C-alpha atoms as a PDB file:
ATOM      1  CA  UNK A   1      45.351 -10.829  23.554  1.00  0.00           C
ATOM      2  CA  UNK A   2      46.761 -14.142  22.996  1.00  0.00           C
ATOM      3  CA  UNK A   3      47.756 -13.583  19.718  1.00  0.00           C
ATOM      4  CA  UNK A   4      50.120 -10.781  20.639  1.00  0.00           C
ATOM      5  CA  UNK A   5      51.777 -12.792  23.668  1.00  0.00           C
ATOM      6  CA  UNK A   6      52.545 -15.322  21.137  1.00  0.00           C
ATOM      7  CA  UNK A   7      56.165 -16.235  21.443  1.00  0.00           C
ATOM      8  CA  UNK A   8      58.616 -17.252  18.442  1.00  0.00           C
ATOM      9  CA  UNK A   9      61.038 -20.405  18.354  1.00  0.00           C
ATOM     10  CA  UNK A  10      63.656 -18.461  20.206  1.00  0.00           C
ATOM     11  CA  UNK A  11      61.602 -17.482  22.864  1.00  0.00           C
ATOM     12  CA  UNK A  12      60.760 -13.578  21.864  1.00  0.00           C
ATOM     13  CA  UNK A  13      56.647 -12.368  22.096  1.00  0.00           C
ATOM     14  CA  UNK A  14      55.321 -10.889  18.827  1.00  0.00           C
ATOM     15  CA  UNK A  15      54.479  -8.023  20.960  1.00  0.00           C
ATOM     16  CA  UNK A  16      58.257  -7.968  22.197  1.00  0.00           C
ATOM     17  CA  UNK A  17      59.467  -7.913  18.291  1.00  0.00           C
ATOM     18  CA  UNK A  18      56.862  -5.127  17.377  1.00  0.00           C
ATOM     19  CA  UNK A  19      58.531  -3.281  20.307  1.00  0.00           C
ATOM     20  CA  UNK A  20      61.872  -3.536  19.389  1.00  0.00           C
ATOM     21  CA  UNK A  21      60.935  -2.678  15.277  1.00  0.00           C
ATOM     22  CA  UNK A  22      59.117   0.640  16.955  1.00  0.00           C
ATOM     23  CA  UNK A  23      61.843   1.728  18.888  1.00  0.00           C
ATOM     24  CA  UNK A  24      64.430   1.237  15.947  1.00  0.00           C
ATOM     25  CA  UNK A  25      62.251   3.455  13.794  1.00  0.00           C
ATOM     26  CA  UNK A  26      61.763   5.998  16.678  1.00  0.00           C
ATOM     27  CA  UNK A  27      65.353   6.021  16.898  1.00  0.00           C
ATOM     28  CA  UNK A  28      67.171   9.073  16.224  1.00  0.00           C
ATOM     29  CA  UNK A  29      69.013   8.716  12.950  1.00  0.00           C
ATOM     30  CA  UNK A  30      72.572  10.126  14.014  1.00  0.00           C
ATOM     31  CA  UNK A  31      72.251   6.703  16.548  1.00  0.00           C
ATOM     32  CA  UNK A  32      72.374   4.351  13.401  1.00  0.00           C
ATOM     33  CA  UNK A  33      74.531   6.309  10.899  1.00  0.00           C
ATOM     34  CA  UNK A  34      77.552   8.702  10.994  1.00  0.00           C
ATOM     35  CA  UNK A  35      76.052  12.507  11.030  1.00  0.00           C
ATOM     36  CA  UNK A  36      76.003  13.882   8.342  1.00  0.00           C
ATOM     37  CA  UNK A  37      78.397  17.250   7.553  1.00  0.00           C
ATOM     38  CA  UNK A  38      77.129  20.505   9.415  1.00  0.00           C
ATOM     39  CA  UNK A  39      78.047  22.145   5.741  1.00  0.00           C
ATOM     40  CA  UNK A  40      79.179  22.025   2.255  1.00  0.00           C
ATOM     41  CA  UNK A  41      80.938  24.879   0.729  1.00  0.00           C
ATOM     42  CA  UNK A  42      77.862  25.783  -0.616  1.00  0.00           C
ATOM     43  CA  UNK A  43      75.411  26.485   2.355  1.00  0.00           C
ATOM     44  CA  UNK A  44      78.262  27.820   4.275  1.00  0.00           C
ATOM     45  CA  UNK A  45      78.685  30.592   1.593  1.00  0.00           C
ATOM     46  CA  UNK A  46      74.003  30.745   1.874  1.00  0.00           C
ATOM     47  CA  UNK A  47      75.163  31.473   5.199  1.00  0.00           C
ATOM     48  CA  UNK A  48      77.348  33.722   5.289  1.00  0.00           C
ATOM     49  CA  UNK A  49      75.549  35.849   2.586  1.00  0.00           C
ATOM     50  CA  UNK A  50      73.158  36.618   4.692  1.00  0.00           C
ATOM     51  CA  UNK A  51      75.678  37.943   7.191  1.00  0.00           C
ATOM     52  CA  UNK A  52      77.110  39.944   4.464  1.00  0.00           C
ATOM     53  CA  UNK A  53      74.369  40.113   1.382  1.00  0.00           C
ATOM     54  CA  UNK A  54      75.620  40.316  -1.935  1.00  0.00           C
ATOM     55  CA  UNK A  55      73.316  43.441  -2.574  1.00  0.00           C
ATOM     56  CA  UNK A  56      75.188  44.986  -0.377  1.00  0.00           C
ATOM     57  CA  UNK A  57      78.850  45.484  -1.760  1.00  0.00           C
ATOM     58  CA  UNK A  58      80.149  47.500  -4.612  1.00  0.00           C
ATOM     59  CA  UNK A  59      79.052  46.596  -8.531  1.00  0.00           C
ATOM     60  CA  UNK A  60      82.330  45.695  -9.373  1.00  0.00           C
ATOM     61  CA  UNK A  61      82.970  44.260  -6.670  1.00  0.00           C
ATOM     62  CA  UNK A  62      83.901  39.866  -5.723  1.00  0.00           C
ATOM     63  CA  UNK A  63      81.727  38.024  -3.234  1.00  0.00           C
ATOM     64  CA  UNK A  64      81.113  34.904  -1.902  1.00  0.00           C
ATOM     65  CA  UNK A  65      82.568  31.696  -3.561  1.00  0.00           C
ATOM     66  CA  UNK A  66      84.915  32.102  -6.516  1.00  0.00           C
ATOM     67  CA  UNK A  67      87.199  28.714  -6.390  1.00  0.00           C
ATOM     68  CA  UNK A  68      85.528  25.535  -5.265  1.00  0.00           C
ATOM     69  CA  UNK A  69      82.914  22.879  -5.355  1.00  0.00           C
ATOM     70  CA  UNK A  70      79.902  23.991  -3.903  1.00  0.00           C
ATOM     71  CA  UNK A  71      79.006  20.201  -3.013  1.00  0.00           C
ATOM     72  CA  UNK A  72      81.532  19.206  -0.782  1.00  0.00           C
ATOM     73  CA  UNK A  73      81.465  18.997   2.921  1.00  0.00           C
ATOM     74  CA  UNK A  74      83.408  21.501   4.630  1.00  0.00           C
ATOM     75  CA  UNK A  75      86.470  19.979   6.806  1.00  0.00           C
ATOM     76  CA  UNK A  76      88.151  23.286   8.629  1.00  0.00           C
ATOM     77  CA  UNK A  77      87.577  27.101   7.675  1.00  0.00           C
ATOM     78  CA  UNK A  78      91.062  29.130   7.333  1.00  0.00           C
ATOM     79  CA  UNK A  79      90.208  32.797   7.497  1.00  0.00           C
ATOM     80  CA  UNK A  80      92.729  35.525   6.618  1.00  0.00           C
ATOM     81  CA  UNK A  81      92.510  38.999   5.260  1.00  0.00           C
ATOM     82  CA  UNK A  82      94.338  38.086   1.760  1.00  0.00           C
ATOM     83  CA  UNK A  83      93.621  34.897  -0.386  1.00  0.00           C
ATOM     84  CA  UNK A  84      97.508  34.408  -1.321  1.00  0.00           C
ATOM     85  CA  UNK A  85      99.277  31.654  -2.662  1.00  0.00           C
ATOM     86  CA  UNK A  86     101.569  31.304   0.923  1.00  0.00           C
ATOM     87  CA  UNK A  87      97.956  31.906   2.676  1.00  0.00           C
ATOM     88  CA  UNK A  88      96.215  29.231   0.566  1.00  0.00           C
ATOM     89  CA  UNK A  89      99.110  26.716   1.201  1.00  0.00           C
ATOM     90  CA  UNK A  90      99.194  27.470   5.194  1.00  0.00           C
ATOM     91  CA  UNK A  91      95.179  27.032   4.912  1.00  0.00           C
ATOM     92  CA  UNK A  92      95.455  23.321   3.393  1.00  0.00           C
ATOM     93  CA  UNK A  93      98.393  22.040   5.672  1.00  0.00           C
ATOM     94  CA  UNK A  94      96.309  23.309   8.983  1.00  0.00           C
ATOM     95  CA  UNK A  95      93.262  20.968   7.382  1.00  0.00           C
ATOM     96  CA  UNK A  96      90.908  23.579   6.172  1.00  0.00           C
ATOM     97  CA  UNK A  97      89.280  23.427   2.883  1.00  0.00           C
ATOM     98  CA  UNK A  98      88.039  26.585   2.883  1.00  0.00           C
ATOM     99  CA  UNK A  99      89.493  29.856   3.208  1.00  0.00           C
ATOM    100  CA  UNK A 100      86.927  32.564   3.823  1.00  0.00           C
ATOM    101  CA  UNK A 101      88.789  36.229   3.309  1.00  0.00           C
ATOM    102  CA  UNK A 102      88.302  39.942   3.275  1.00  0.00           C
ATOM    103  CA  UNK A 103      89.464  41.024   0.012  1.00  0.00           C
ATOM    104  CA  UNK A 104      88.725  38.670  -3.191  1.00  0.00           C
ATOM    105  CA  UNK A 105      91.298  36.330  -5.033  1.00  0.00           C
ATOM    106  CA  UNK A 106      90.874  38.671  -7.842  1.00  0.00           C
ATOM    107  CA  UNK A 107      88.519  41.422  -9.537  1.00  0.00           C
ATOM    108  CA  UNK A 108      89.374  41.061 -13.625  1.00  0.00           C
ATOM    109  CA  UNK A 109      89.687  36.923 -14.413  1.00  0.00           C
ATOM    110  CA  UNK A 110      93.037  36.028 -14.410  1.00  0.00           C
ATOM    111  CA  UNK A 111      94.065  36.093 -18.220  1.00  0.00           C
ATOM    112  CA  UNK A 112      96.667  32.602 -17.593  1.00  0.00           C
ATOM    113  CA  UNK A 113      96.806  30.081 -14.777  1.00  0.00           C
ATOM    114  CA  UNK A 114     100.452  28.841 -13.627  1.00  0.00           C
ATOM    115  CA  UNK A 115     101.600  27.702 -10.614  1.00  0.00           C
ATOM    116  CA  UNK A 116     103.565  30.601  -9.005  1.00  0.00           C
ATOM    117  CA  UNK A 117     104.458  31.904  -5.756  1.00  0.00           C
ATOM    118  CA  UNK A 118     102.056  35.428  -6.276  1.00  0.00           C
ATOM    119  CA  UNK A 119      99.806  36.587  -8.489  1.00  0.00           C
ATOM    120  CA  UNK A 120     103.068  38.775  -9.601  1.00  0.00           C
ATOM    121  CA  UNK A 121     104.371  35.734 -11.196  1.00  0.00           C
ATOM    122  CA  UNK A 122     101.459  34.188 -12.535  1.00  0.00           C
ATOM    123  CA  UNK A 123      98.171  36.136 -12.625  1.00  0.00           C
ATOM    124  CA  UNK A 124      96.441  33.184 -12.058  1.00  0.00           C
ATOM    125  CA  UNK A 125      98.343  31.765  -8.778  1.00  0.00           C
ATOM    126  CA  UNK A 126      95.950  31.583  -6.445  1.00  0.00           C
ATOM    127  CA  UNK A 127      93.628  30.046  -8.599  1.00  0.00           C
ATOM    128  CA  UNK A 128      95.835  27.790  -9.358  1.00  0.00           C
ATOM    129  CA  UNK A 129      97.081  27.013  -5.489  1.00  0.00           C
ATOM    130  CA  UNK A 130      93.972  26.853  -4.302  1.00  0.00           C
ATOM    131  CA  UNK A 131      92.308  23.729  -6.464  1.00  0.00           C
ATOM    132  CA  UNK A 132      95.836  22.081  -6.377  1.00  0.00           C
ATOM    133  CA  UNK A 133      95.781  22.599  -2.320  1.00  0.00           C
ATOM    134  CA  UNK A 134      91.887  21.823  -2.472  1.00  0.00           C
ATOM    135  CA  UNK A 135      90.918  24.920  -0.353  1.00  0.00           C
ATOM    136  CA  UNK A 136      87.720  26.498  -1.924  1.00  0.00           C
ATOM    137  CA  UNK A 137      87.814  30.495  -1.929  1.00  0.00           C
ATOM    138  CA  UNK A 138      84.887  32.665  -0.958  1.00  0.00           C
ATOM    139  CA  UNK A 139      85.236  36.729   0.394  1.00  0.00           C
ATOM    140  CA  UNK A 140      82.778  39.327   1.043  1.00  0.00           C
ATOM    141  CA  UNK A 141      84.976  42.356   0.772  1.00  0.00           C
ATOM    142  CA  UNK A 142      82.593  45.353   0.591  1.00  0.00           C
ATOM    143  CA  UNK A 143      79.740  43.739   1.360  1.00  0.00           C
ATOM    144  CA  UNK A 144      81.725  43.245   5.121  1.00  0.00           C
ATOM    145  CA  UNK A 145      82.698  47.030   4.897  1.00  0.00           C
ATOM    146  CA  UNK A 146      79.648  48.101   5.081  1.00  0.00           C
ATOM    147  CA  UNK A 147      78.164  46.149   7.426  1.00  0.00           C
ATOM    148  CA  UNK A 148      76.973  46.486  11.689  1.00  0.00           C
ATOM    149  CA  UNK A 149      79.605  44.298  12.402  1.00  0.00           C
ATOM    150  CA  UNK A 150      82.613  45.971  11.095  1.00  0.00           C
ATOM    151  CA  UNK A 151      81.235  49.668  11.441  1.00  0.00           C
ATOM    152  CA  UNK A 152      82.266  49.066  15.703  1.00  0.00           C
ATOM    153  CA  UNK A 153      85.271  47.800  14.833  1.00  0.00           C
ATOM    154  CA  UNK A 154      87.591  50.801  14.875  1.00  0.00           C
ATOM    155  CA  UNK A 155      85.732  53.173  16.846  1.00  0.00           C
ATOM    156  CA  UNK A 156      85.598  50.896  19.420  1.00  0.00           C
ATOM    157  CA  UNK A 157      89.798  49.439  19.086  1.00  0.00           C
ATOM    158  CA  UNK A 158      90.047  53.676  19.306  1.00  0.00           C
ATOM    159  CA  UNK A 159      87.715  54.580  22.207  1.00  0.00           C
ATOM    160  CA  UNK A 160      85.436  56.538  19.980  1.00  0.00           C
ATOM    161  CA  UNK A 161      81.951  56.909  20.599  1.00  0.00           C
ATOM    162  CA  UNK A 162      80.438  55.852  16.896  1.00  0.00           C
ATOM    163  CA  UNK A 163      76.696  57.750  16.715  1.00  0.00           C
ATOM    164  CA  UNK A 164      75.574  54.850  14.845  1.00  0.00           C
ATOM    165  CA  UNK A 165      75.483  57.574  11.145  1.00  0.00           C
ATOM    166  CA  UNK A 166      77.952  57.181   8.382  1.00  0.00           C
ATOM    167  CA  UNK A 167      79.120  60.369   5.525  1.00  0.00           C
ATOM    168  CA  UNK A 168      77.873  57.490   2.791  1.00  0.00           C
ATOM    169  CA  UNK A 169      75.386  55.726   4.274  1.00  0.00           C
ATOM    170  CA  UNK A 170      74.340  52.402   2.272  1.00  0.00           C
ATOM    171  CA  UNK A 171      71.406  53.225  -0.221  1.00  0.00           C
ATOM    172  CA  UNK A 172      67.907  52.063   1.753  1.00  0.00           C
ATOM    173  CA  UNK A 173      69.944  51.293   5.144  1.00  0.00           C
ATOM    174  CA  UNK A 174      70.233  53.357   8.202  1.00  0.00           C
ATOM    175  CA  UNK A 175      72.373  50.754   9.898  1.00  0.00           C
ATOM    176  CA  UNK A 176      75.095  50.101   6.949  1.00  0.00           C
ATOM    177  CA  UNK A 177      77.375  52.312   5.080  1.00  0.00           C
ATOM    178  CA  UNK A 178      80.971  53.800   4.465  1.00  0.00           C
ATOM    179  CA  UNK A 179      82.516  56.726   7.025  1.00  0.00           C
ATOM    180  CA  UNK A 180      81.297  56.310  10.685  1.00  0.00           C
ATOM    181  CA  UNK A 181      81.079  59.020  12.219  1.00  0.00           C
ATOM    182  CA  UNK A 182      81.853  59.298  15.933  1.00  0.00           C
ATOM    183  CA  UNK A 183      82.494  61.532  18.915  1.00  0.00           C
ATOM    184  CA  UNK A 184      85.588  61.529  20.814  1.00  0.00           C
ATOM    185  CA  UNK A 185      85.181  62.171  24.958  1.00  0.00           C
ATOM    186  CA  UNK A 186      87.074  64.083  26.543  1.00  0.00           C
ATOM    187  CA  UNK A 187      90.768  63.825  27.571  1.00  0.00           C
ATOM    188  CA  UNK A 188      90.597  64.919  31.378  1.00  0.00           C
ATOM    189  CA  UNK A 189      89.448  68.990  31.732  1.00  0.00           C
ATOM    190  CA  UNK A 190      90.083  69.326  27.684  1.00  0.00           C
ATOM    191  CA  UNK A 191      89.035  67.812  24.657  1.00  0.00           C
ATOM    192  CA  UNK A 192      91.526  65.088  22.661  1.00  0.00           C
ATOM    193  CA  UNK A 193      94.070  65.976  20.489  1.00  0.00           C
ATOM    194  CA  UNK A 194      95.103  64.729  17.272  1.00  0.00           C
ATOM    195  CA  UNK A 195      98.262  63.762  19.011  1.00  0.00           C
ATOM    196  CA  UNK A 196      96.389  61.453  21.383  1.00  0.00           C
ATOM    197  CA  UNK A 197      94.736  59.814  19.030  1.00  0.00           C
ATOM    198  CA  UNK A 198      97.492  58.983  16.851  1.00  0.00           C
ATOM    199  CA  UNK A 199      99.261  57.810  19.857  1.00  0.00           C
ATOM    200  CA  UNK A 200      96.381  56.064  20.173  1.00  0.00           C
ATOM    201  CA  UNK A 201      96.751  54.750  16.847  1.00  0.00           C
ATOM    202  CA  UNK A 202     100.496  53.419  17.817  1.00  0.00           C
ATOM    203  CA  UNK A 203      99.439  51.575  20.847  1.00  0.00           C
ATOM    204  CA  UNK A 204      96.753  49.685  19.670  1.00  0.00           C
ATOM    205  CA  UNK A 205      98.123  48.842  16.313  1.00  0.00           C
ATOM    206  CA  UNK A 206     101.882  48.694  16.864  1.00  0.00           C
ATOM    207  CA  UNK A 207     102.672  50.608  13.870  1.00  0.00           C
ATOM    208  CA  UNK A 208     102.981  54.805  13.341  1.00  0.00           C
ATOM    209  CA  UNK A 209     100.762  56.310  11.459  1.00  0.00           C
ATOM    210  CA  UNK A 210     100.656  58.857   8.501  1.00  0.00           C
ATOM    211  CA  UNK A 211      99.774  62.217  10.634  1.00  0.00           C
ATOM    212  CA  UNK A 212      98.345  65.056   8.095  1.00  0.00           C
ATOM    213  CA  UNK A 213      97.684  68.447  10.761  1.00  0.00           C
ATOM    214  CA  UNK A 214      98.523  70.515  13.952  1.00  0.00           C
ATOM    215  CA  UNK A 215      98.997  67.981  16.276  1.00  0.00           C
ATOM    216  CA  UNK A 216      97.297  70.259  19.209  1.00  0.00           C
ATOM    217  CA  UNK A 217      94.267  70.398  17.084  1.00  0.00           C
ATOM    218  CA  UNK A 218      91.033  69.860  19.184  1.00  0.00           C
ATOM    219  CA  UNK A 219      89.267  66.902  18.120  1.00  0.00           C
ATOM    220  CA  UNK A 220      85.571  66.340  18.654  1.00  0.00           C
ATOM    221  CA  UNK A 221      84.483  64.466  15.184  1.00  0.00           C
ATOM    222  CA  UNK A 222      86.047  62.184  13.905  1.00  0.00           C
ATOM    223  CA  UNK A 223      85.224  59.773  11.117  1.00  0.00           C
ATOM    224  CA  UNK A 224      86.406  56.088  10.775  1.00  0.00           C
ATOM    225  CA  UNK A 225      87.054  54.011   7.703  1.00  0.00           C
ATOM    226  CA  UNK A 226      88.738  50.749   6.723  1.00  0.00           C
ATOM    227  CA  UNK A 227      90.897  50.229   3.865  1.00  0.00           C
ATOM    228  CA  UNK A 228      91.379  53.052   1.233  1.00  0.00           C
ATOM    229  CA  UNK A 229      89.580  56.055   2.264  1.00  0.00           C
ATOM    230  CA  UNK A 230      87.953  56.741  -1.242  1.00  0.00           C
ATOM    231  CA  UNK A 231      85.589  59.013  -1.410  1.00  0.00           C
ATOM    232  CA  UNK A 232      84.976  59.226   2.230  1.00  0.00           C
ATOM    233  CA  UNK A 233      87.658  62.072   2.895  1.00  0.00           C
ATOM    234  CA  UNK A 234      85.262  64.726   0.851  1.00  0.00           C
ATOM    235  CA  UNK A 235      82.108  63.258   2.833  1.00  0.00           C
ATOM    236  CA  UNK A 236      83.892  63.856   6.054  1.00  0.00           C
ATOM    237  CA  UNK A 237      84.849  67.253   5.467  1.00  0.00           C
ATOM    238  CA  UNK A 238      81.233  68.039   3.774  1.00  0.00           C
ATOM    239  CA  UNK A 239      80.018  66.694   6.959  1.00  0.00           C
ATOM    240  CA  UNK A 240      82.062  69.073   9.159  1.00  0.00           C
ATOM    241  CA  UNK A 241      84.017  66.539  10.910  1.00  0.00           C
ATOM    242  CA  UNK A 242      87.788  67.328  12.438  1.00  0.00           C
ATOM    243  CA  UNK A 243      89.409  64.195  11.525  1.00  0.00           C
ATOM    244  CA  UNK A 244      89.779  61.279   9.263  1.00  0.00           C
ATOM    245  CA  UNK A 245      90.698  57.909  10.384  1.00  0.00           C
ATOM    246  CA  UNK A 246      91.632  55.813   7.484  1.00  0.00           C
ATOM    247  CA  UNK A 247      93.539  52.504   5.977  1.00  0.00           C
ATOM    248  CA  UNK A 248      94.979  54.737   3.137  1.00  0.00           C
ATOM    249  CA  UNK A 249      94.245  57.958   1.354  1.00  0.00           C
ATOM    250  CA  UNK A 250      96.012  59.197  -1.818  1.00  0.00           C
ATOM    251  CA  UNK A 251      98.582  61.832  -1.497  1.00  0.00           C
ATOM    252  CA  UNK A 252      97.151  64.628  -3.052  1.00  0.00           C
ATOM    253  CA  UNK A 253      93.739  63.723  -1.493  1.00  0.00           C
ATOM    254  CA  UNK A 254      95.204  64.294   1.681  1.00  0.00           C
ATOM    255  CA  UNK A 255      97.144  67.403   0.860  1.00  0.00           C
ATOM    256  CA  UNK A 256      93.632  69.388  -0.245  1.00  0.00           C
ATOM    257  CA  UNK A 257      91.337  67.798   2.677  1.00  0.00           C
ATOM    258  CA  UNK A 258      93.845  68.647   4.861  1.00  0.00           C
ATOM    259  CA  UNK A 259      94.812  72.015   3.350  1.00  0.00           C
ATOM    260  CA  UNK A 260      90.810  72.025   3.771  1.00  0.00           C
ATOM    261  CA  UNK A 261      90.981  72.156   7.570  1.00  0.00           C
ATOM    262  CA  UNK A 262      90.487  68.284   7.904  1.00  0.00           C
ATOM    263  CA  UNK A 263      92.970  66.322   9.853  1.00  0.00           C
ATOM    264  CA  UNK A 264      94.091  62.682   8.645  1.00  0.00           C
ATOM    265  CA  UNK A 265      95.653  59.813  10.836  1.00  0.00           C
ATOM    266  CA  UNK A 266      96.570  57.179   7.830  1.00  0.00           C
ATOM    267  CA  UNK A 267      96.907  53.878   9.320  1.00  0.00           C
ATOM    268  CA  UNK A 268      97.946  51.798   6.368  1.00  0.00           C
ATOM    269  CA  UNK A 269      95.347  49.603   4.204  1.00  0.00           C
ATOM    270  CA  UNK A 270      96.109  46.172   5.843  1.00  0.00           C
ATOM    271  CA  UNK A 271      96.696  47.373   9.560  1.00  0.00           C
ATOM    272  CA  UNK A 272      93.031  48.991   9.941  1.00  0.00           C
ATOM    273  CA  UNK A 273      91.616  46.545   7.908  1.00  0.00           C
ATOM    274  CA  UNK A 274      93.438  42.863   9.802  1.00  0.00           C
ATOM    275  CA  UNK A 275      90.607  43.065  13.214  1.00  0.00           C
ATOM    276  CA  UNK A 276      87.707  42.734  10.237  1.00  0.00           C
ATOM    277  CA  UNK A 277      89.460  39.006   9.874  1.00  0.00           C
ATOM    278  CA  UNK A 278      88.097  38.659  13.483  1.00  0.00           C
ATOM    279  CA  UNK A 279      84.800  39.661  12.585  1.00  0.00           C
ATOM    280  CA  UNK A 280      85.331  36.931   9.835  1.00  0.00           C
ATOM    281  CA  UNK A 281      85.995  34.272  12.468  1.00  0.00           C
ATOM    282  CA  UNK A 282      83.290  35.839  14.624  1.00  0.00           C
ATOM    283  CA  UNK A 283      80.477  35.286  11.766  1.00  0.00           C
ATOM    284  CA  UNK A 284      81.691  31.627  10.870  1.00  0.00           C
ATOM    285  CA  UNK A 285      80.865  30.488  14.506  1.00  0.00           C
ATOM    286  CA  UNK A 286      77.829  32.470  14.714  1.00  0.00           C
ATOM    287  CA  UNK A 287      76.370  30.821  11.693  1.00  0.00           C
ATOM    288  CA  UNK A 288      77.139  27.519  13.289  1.00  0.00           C
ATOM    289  CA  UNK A 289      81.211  26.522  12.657  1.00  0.00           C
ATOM    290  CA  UNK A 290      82.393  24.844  15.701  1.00  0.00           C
ATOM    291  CA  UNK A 291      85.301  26.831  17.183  1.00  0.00           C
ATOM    292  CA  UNK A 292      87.747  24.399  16.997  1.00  0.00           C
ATOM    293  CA  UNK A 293      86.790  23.873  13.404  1.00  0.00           C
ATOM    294  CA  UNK A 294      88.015  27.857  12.501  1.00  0.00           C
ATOM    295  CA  UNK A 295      91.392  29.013  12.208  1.00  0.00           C
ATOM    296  CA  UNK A 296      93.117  32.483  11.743  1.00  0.00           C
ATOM    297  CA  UNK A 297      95.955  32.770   9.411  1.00  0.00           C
ATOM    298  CA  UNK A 298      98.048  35.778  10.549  1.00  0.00           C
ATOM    299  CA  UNK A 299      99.241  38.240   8.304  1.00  0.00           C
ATOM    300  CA  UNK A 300     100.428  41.117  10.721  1.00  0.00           C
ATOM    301  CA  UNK A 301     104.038  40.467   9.756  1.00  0.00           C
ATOM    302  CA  UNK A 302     103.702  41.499   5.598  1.00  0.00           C
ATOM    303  CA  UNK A 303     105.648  44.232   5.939  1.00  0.00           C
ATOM    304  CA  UNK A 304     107.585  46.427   8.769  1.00  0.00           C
ATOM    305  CA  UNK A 305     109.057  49.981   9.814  1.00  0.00           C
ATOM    306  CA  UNK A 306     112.345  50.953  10.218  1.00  0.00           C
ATOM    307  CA  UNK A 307     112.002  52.151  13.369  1.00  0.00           C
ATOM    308  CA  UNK A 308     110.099  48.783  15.138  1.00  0.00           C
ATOM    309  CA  UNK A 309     112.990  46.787  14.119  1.00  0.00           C
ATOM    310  CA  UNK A 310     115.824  45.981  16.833  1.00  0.00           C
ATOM    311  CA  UNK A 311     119.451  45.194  15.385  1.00  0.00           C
END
C-alpha cells in the first residue's frame, strides 16, 4: 500500500496522478474538444431520405442532393418551395449552406452554365448561383407528394375529413399515394357547397380560385391534390367523388371532368403546394436540425391578382 501513497517531488501521490489520468480518460470528449458538426450535407440528405425515400417518387423524377459537397458540415438549412437563383442568394446571405426544396433545381442537365438571374437566362443559373453562393441543393419533390406528411396537409388547411385512401395509391403502400380522398361535414342542417369551399379556398389561401361547376352543388367527396392535378382528375371521377381540389389542371382536362359531372376548385400550382415548405421545415427538426438553425424563405409574393391589389 505504500507504494501507491508514494508521493512525487511536487508533493502529488502516485495514486493521486493515476486518479487524475482516469478521470481525463473517463472524461466526456465534447469536455476536451469542440463538438463535432451534428451533420454534413451528406447524412442530412441519409436523413431526410428516409423521411421521403427515393423509391418513392416518380422515375423521372430529382431527389435528394444535386449541387454540393456531401462532406461538409452543415452551417444553416434555407428551405423554400423553388431552388431559384434570388432564393439561392437570400439562402447564403441568411448563413445557410443548404437549401432543402420542394421541386428540384432541374429535371434534364442544364446544357450551359452562366451566371444569370433565372434559369430563363442561363439554363444553368442555379447551378451556377448555388456553388458560387456555396449553398448545396437537395429536394424531394414527389417523393414528399406522396408521403403521410403532406397527404394532411390540405384536407386539414380545408376542414376536410381525409379517410386516410388515395384515387392512386403508391404501389405496395396503403399509407402513401396521389388524390386523397376525403369527406366534407356538414354545413349546419345541409351538406357544403362548392361555394363554401371555394370560399374556403379564399380565406385560407388569400387568393381566388379557378371554380369549374354549379356553385350550389352538394358536396360530400371531395379529393385533394398538390401541384398539377395530372392524372388524378380521371381517378377522382372513376372513384365517384364530387369535387377536385387541385394546384392546377389543364384546360381541356377540366372542361371534360367537369362536363363529366365533377366539380374543380383550381388553386394555382404554387399556392396549394407553399404549406408542403412547412412540412419541409417540420422534417429538418424532426431529424435533429436545431430550430434556430432552419429558416423559411418566403415565396408567397411570386405573383398577384388584380383584384388583391389596392391603388
Amino acid at each position: 500500500m505504500a507504494l501507491f501513497n508514494r508521493r512525487d517531488p511536487q508533493g502529488t501521490s502516485s495514486g493521486e496522478e493515476a486518479s487524475k489520468r482516469g478521470a481525463l480518460v473517463k472524461r466526456p470528449a465534447r469536455a476536451i474538444a469542440k463538438a463535432a458538426p451534428a451533420f454534413t450535407v451528406g447524412s442530412l440528405e441519409a436523413a431526410l431520405l428516409k423521411e421521403f425515400p427515393a423509391q418513392d417518387a416518380e422515375e423521372w423524377d430529382r431527389t435528394g442532393l444535386l449541387v454540393g459537397e456531401a462532406a461538409l458540415p452543415v452551417e444553416r438549412v434555407a428551405v423554400a418551395l423553388d431552388p431559384t437563383v434570388a432564393a439561392i442568394r437570400e439562402a447564403a446571405r441568411g448563413g445557410a449552406n443548404v437549401l432543402v426544396t420542394h421541386h428540384p433545381a432541374f429535371l434534364a442537365p442544364p446544357t450551359s452554365f452562366a451566371p444569370g438571374s433565372s434559369v430563363a437566362t442561363s439554363p444553368g443559373a442555379g447551378v451556377w448561383a448555388a456553388i458560387q453562393n456555396r449553398v448545396a441543393l437537395m429536394d424531394f419533390h414527389t417523393a414528399l407528394d406522396v408521403s403521410p406528411q403532406a397527404a394532411r396537409v390540405l384536407p386539414g388547411m380545408l376542414g376536410l375529413a381525409f379517410t386516410g385512401r388515395f384515387v392512386e395509391p403508391l404501389s405496395g403502400s396503403r399509407r402513401k399515394g396521389y388524390g386523397q380522398i376525403c369527406d366534407v361535414p356538414a354545413a349546419g342542417d345541409g351538406p357544403r357547397t362548392l361555394a363554401q369551399l371555394a370560399a374556403r379556398c379564399t380565406a385560407v389561401f388569400g387568393r381566388a380560385p379557378r371554380v369549374w361547376g354549379e356553385f350550389d352543388r352538394s358536396l360530400r367527396t371531395v379529393v385533394t391534390a398538390t401541384g398539377s392535378a395530372g392524372t388524378c382528375g380521371r381517378a377522382a371521377l372513376a372513384a365517384g367523388a364530387d369535387c377536385l381540389v387541385c394546384g392546377e389542371v389543364k384546360y381541356h382536362e377540366a372542361l371534360d371532368l367537369s362536363g363529366a359531372g365533377l366539380a374543380i376548385v383550381e388553386l394555382g400550382h404554387d399556392v396549394s403546394e407553399l404549406p408542403l415548405v412547412a412540412v419541409l421545415a417540420e422534417a429538418l427538426a424532426r431529424v435533429g436540425v436545431a430550430k434556430d438553425a432552419i429558416m423559411v424563405i418566403d415565396q408567397s409574393g411570386n405573383w398577384a391578382a388584380p383584384e388583391a391589389l389596392r391603388v
